[in-house]
Amino acid sequence: HKLEVLADSYDGYRFGTVKDLAIAPNGDLFVSSPHSGTIYRIRPDIGYVGILNDDLVRVEGLAMSPNGKQLVAAEPDASRVVVYDIPEDLILVDSWTLVDFSPSGVEPKGVAFDEKGRLFLALGNLNEVRVFDLELGLELARYDVGGEAENISYWSGSLYIGGGNQMRRLRLRD
């Protein structure tokens, strides 16, 4: 076993906190620093560390689309979900808001994709998960998950939802 540090700073300044992580199919890493609202792009193969954005309030969840073309960030303090279109090269990216819940106080927390590219969004304080099609920008479904929905992962036809004092599984039908 060999443990190596892939990045610990940007432009000579050490990371304050690194929280969420998403990995692109090409191996690029995207990590969030929740206190600064910054998402960093790390290219371990070439030793690159750059800022993807610096315009979020606090990132609570990250997910990379299966095709590696879009990164989704949940931002509970601003009650919105932001999508970043990720180019192959290291140029600036375009971003757009998929859903803005303000001023309702809804807090998007966790995000996950299935293999078909559907986005699952955990809405902690609503006890539900919503499903979106990014290409169409449409909400496809809502699921009551019977408790807080803060963290979410997809695996083999099921959603795994953590929140409060429970871990739950929701088996999906196509």
PDB file of C-alpha atoms in Angstrom:
ATOM      1  CA  HIS A   1       0.000   0.000   0.000  1.00  0.00           C
ATOM      2  CA  LYS A   2       1.182   3.474  -0.795  1.00  0.00           C
ATOM      3  CA  LEU A   3      -0.499   6.644   0.430  1.00  0.00           C
ATOM      4  CA  GLU A   4       0.283   9.885  -1.354  1.00  0.00           C
ATOM      5  CA  VAL A   5      -0.904  13.461  -0.982  1.00  0.00           C
ATOM      6  CA  LEU A   6      -2.342  14.612  -4.309  1.00  0.00           C
ATOM      7  CA  ALA A   7      -2.869  18.245  -3.261  1.00  0.00           C
ATOM      8  CA  ASP A   8      -2.743  20.229  -0.043  1.00  0.00           C
ATOM      9  CA  SER A   9      -2.645  23.812  -1.283  1.00  0.00           C
ATOM     10  CA  TYR A  10      -3.503  26.200  -4.074  1.00  0.00           C
ATOM     11  CA  ASP A  11      -1.092  28.882  -5.256  1.00  0.00           C
ATOM     12  CA  GLY A  12       1.032  28.447  -2.125  1.00  0.00           C
ATOM     13  CA  TYR A  13      -1.898  28.689   0.315  1.00  0.00           C
ATOM     14  CA  ARG A  14      -2.865  25.570   2.248  1.00  0.00           C
ATOM     15  CA  PHE A  15      -6.427  24.309   1.991  1.00  0.00           C
ATOM     16  CA  GLY A  16      -8.523  25.301   5.005  1.00  0.00           C
ATOM     17  CA  THR A  17     -10.979  22.424   4.797  1.00  0.00           C
ATOM     18  CA  VAL A  18     -11.586  19.896   2.052  1.00  0.00           C
ATOM     19  CA  LYS A  19     -14.982  18.233   2.320  1.00  0.00           C
ATOM     20  CA  ASP A  20     -16.756  16.849  -0.726  1.00  0.00           C
ATOM     21  CA  LEU A  21     -15.163  14.938  -3.580  1.00  0.00           C
ATOM     22  CA  ALA A  22     -16.220  13.976  -7.098  1.00  0.00           C
ATOM     23  CA  ILE A  23     -14.060  12.108  -9.603  1.00  0.00           C
ATOM     24  CA  ALA A  24     -14.409  12.540 -13.366  1.00  0.00           C
ATOM     25  CA  PRO A  25     -14.048   9.566 -15.727  1.00  0.00           C
ATOM     26  CA  ASN A  26     -10.679  10.978 -16.878  1.00  0.00           C
ATOM     27  CA  GLY A  27      -9.339  10.974 -13.283  1.00  0.00           C
ATOM     28  CA  ASP A  28      -9.741  14.695 -12.549  1.00  0.00           C
ATOM     29  CA  LEU A  29     -10.682  15.348  -8.922  1.00  0.00           C
ATOM     30  CA  PHE A  30     -13.103  18.040  -7.823  1.00  0.00           C
ATOM     31  CA  VAL A  31     -13.036  18.938  -4.122  1.00  0.00           C
ATOM     32  CA  SER A  32     -14.946  21.543  -2.179  1.00  0.00           C
ATOM     33  CA  SER A  33     -13.837  23.868   0.567  1.00  0.00           C
ATOM     34  CA  PRO A  34     -17.149  24.550   2.295  1.00  0.00           C
ATOM     35  CA  HIS A  35     -16.070  27.573   4.319  1.00  0.00           C
ATOM     36  CA  SER A  36     -14.841  29.507   1.283  1.00  0.00           C
ATOM     37  CA  GLY A  37     -17.448  28.228  -1.189  1.00  0.00           C
ATOM     38  CA  THR A  38     -14.640  27.186  -3.526  1.00  0.00           C
ATOM     39  CA  ILE A  39     -14.414  24.105  -5.721  1.00  0.00           C
ATOM     40  CA  TYR A  40     -10.919  23.050  -6.773  1.00  0.00           C
ATOM     41  CA  ARG A  41     -10.018  21.004  -9.840  1.00  0.00           C
ATOM     42  CA  ILE A  42      -7.044  18.710  -9.307  1.00  0.00           C
ATOM     43  CA  ARG A  43      -5.253  16.938 -12.168  1.00  0.00           C
ATOM     44  CA  PRO A  44      -2.983  14.439 -10.387  1.00  0.00           C
ATOM     45  CA  ASP A  45      -1.455  13.276 -13.681  1.00  0.00           C
ATOM     46  CA  ILE A  46       0.114  16.698 -14.343  1.00  0.00           C
ATOM     47  CA  GLY A  47       0.244  18.149 -10.811  1.00  0.00           C
ATOM     48  CA  TYR A  48      -2.348  20.840 -11.565  1.00  0.00           C
ATOM     49  CA  VAL A  49      -4.505  22.478  -8.876  1.00  0.00           C
ATOM     50  CA  GLY A  50      -6.888  25.224  -9.979  1.00  0.00           C
ATOM     51  CA  ILE A  51     -10.047  26.960  -8.873  1.00  0.00           C
ATOM     52  CA  LEU A  52     -13.159  25.872 -10.727  1.00  0.00           C
ATOM     53  CA  ASN A  53     -15.248  28.607  -9.106  1.00  0.00           C
ATOM     54  CA  ASP A  54     -15.322  30.914  -6.121  1.00  0.00           C
ATOM     55  CA  ASP A  55     -18.889  32.156  -6.216  1.00  0.00           C
ATOM     56  CA  LEU A  56     -20.730  29.725  -3.948  1.00  0.00           C
ATOM     57  CA  VAL A  57     -21.680  30.381  -0.338  1.00  0.00           C
ATOM     58  CA  ARG A  58     -21.086  26.850   1.019  1.00  0.00           C
ATOM     59  CA  VAL A  59     -20.891  23.614  -0.940  1.00  0.00           C
ATOM     60  CA  GLU A  60     -22.564  20.633   0.714  1.00  0.00           C
ATOM     61  CA  GLY A  61     -22.446  17.979  -2.007  1.00  0.00           C
ATOM     62  CA  LEU A  62     -20.689  17.288  -5.313  1.00  0.00           C
ATOM     63  CA  ALA A  63     -21.427  14.774  -8.062  1.00  0.00           C
ATOM     64  CA  MET A  64     -19.929  14.211 -11.512  1.00  0.00           C
ATOM     65  CA  SER A  65     -22.186  13.138 -14.367  1.00  0.00           C
ATOM     66  CA  PRO A  66     -21.381   9.684 -15.795  1.00  0.00           C
ATOM     67  CA  ASN A  67     -20.087  11.222 -19.044  1.00  0.00           C
ATOM     68  CA  GLY A  68     -17.805  13.607 -17.119  1.00  0.00           C
ATOM     69  CA  LYS A  69     -19.226  16.696 -18.782  1.00  0.00           C
ATOM     70  CA  GLN A  70     -21.081  18.210 -15.821  1.00  0.00           C
ATOM     71  CA  LEU A  71     -20.322  18.707 -12.145  1.00  0.00           C
ATOM     72  CA  VAL A  72     -23.242  19.397  -9.806  1.00  0.00           C
ATOM     73  CA  ALA A  73     -22.896  21.262  -6.507  1.00  0.00           C
ATOM     74  CA  ALA A  74     -25.561  21.523  -3.800  1.00  0.00           C
ATOM     75  CA  GLU A  75     -25.558  24.833  -1.974  1.00  0.00           C
ATOM     76  CA  PRO A  76     -27.912  24.663   1.038  1.00  0.00           C
ATOM     77  CA  ASP A  77     -27.272  28.166   2.403  1.00  0.00           C
ATOM     78  CA  ALA A  78     -28.364  29.697  -0.913  1.00  0.00           C
ATOM     79  CA  SER A  79     -31.137  27.097  -1.451  1.00  0.00           C
ATOM     80  CA  ARG A  80     -29.927  26.173  -4.931  1.00  0.00           C
ATOM     81  CA  VAL A  81     -28.222  23.549  -7.059  1.00  0.00           C
ATOM     82  CA  VAL A  82     -25.561  24.718  -9.516  1.00  0.00           C
ATOM     83  CA  VAL A  83     -24.319  22.825 -12.590  1.00  0.00           C
ATOM     84  CA  TYR A  84     -20.847  23.383 -14.071  1.00  0.00           C
ATOM     85  CA  ASP A  85     -20.173  22.405 -17.677  1.00  0.00           C
ATOM     86  CA  ILE A  86     -16.695  20.855 -17.567  1.00  0.00           C
ATOM     87  CA  PRO A  87     -14.439  21.195 -20.626  1.00  0.00           C
ATOM     88  CA  GLU A  88     -11.520  18.807 -21.198  1.00  0.00           C
ATOM     89  CA  ASP A  89      -8.975  21.608 -21.128  1.00  0.00           C
ATOM     90  CA  LEU A  90      -8.282  23.810 -18.118  1.00  0.00           C
ATOM     91  CA  ILE A  91     -10.214  26.871 -19.247  1.00  0.00           C
ATOM     92  CA  LEU A  92     -12.963  28.655 -17.348  1.00  0.00           C
ATOM     93  CA  VAL A  93     -16.236  26.800 -17.117  1.00  0.00           C
ATOM     94  CA  ASP A  94     -19.825  27.854 -17.634  1.00  0.00           C
ATOM     95  CA  SER A  95     -22.290  27.393 -14.797  1.00  0.00           C
ATOM     96  CA  TRP A  96     -26.050  27.569 -14.487  1.00  0.00           C
ATOM     97  CA  THR A  97     -28.621  27.095 -11.756  1.00  0.00           C
ATOM     98  CA  LEU A  98     -30.629  23.895 -12.141  1.00  0.00           C
ATOM     99  CA  VAL A  99     -33.067  24.721  -9.359  1.00  0.00           C
ATOM    100  CA  ASP A 100     -33.400  27.684  -7.011  1.00  0.00           C
ATOM    101  CA  PHE A 101     -35.532  27.051  -3.940  1.00  0.00           C
ATOM    102  CA  SER A 102     -35.124  30.530  -2.450  1.00  0.00           C
ATOM    103  CA  PRO A 103     -36.710  32.130  -0.555  1.00  0.00           C
ATOM    104  CA  SER A 104     -38.367  28.917   0.682  1.00  0.00           C
ATOM    105  CA  GLY A 105     -35.470  27.822   2.881  1.00  0.00           C
ATOM    106  CA  VAL A 106     -35.254  24.382   1.266  1.00  0.00           C
ATOM    107  CA  GLU A 107     -31.740  23.022   1.772  1.00  0.00           C
ATOM    108  CA  PRO A 108     -30.312  20.802  -0.968  1.00  0.00           C
ATOM    109  CA  LYS A 109     -27.633  18.636   0.648  1.00  0.00           C
ATOM    110  CA  GLY A 110     -26.523  15.547  -1.257  1.00  0.00           C
ATOM    111  CA  VAL A 111     -26.318  14.822  -4.973  1.00  0.00           C
ATOM    112  CA  ALA A 112     -25.770  11.599  -6.920  1.00  0.00           C
ATOM    113  CA  PHE A 113     -26.120  10.316 -10.479  1.00  0.00           C
ATOM    114  CA  ASP A 114     -27.228   6.938 -11.755  1.00  0.00           C
ATOM    115  CA  GLU A 115     -25.670   5.299 -14.810  1.00  0.00           C
ATOM    116  CA  LYS A 116     -28.354   6.847 -17.064  1.00  0.00           C
ATOM    117  CA  GLY A 117     -27.370  10.360 -16.030  1.00  0.00           C
ATOM    118  CA  ARG A 118     -30.394  11.075 -13.856  1.00  0.00           C
ATOM    119  CA  LEU A 119     -29.548  13.383 -10.964  1.00  0.00           C
ATOM    120  CA  PHE A 120     -30.831  12.566  -7.480  1.00  0.00           C
ATOM    121  CA  LEU A 121     -31.016  15.468  -5.061  1.00  0.00           C
ATOM    122  CA  ALA A 122     -31.378  14.980  -1.288  1.00  0.00           C
ATOM    123  CA  LEU A 123     -33.437  17.737   0.314  1.00  0.00           C
ATOM    124  CA  GLY A 124     -32.560  17.388   3.982  1.00  0.00           C
ATOM    125  CA  ASN A 125     -35.239  19.478   5.633  1.00  0.00           C
ATOM    126  CA  LEU A 126     -38.053  18.245   3.338  1.00  0.00           C
ATOM    127  CA  ASN A 127     -37.368  14.533   3.946  1.00  0.00           C
ATOM    128  CA  GLU A 128     -37.392  13.893   0.227  1.00  0.00           C
ATOM    129  CA  VAL A 129     -35.304  13.093  -2.821  1.00  0.00           C
ATOM    130  CA  ARG A 130     -36.020  14.685  -6.177  1.00  0.00           C
ATOM    131  CA  VAL A 131     -34.929  13.366  -9.555  1.00  0.00           C
ATOM    132  CA  PHE A 132     -33.831  15.624 -12.422  1.00  0.00           C
ATOM    133  CA  ASP A 133     -32.929  15.311 -16.088  1.00  0.00           C
ATOM    134  CA  LEU A 134     -30.049  17.743 -16.646  1.00  0.00           C
ATOM    135  CA  GLU A 135     -30.332  17.802 -20.436  1.00  0.00           C
ATOM    136  CA  LEU A 136     -33.961  18.873 -20.272  1.00  0.00           C
ATOM    137  CA  GLY A 137     -33.651  20.803 -16.997  1.00  0.00           C
ATOM    138  CA  LEU A 138     -36.775  19.037 -15.734  1.00  0.00           C
ATOM    139  CA  GLU A 139     -37.819  17.463 -12.471  1.00  0.00           C
ATOM    140  CA  LEU A 140     -38.816  13.846 -13.146  1.00  0.00           C
ATOM    141  CA  ALA A 141     -39.951  12.524  -9.763  1.00  0.00           C
ATOM    142  CA  ARG A 142     -40.148  13.057  -5.999  1.00  0.00           C
ATOM    143  CA  TYR A 143     -39.714  10.452  -3.280  1.00  0.00           C
ATOM    144  CA  ASP A 144     -40.642  10.826   0.378  1.00  0.00           C
ATOM    145  CA  VAL A 145     -37.790   9.094   2.218  1.00  0.00           C
ATOM    146  CA  GLY A 146     -39.329   9.096   5.693  1.00  0.00           C
ATOM    147  CA  GLY A 147     -36.655  11.176   7.406  1.00  0.00           C
ATOM    148  CA  GLU A 148     -33.836  13.638   6.862  1.00  0.00           C
ATOM    149  CA  ALA A 149     -32.064  13.286   3.520  1.00  0.00           C
ATOM    150  CA  GLU A 150     -28.580  14.740   3.801  1.00  0.00           C
ATOM    151  CA  ASN A 151     -26.221  12.323   2.061  1.00  0.00           C
ATOM    152  CA  ILE A 152     -27.039  10.220  -0.953  1.00  0.00           C
ATOM    153  CA  SER A 153     -25.356   7.612  -3.135  1.00  0.00           C
ATOM    154  CA  TYR A 154     -26.580   5.482  -5.999  1.00  0.00           C
ATOM    155  CA  TRP A 155     -25.541   1.882  -6.540  1.00  0.00           C
ATOM    156  CA  SER A 156     -27.001  -1.006  -8.502  1.00  0.00           C
ATOM    157  CA  GLY A 157     -30.570   0.245  -8.871  1.00  0.00           C
ATOM    158  CA  SER A 158     -30.925   1.680  -5.372  1.00  0.00           C
ATOM    159  CA  LEU A 159     -30.479   5.002  -3.628  1.00  0.00           C
ATOM    160  CA  TYR A 160     -28.749   4.998  -0.258  1.00  0.00           C
ATOM    161  CA  ILE A 161     -29.837   7.937   1.873  1.00  0.00           C
ATOM    162  CA  GLY A 162     -28.277   9.036   5.145  1.00  0.00           C
ATOM    163  CA  GLY A 163     -29.647  11.635   7.492  1.00  0.00           C
ATOM    164  CA  GLY A 164     -30.670  12.137  11.076  1.00  0.00           C
ATOM    165  CA  ASN A 165     -29.965   8.849  12.827  1.00  0.00           C
ATOM    166  CA  GLN A 166     -30.816   6.506   9.935  1.00  0.00           C
ATOM    167  CA  MET A 167     -29.371   4.979   6.807  1.00  0.00           C
ATOM    168  CA  ARG A 168     -32.082   4.060   4.290  1.00  0.00           C
ATOM    169  CA  ARG A 169     -32.267   2.342   0.908  1.00  0.00           C
ATOM    170  CA  LEU A 170     -34.787   3.184  -1.797  1.00  0.00           C
ATOM    171  CA  ARG A 171     -35.023   0.553  -4.535  1.00  0.00           C
ATOM    172  CA  LEU A 172     -35.833   2.221  -7.826  1.00  0.00           C
ATOM    173  CA  ARG A 173     -37.905   0.937 -10.712  1.00  0.00           C
ATOM    174  CA  ASP A 174     -37.164   2.088 -14.232  1.00  0.00           C
TER     175      ASP A 174
END
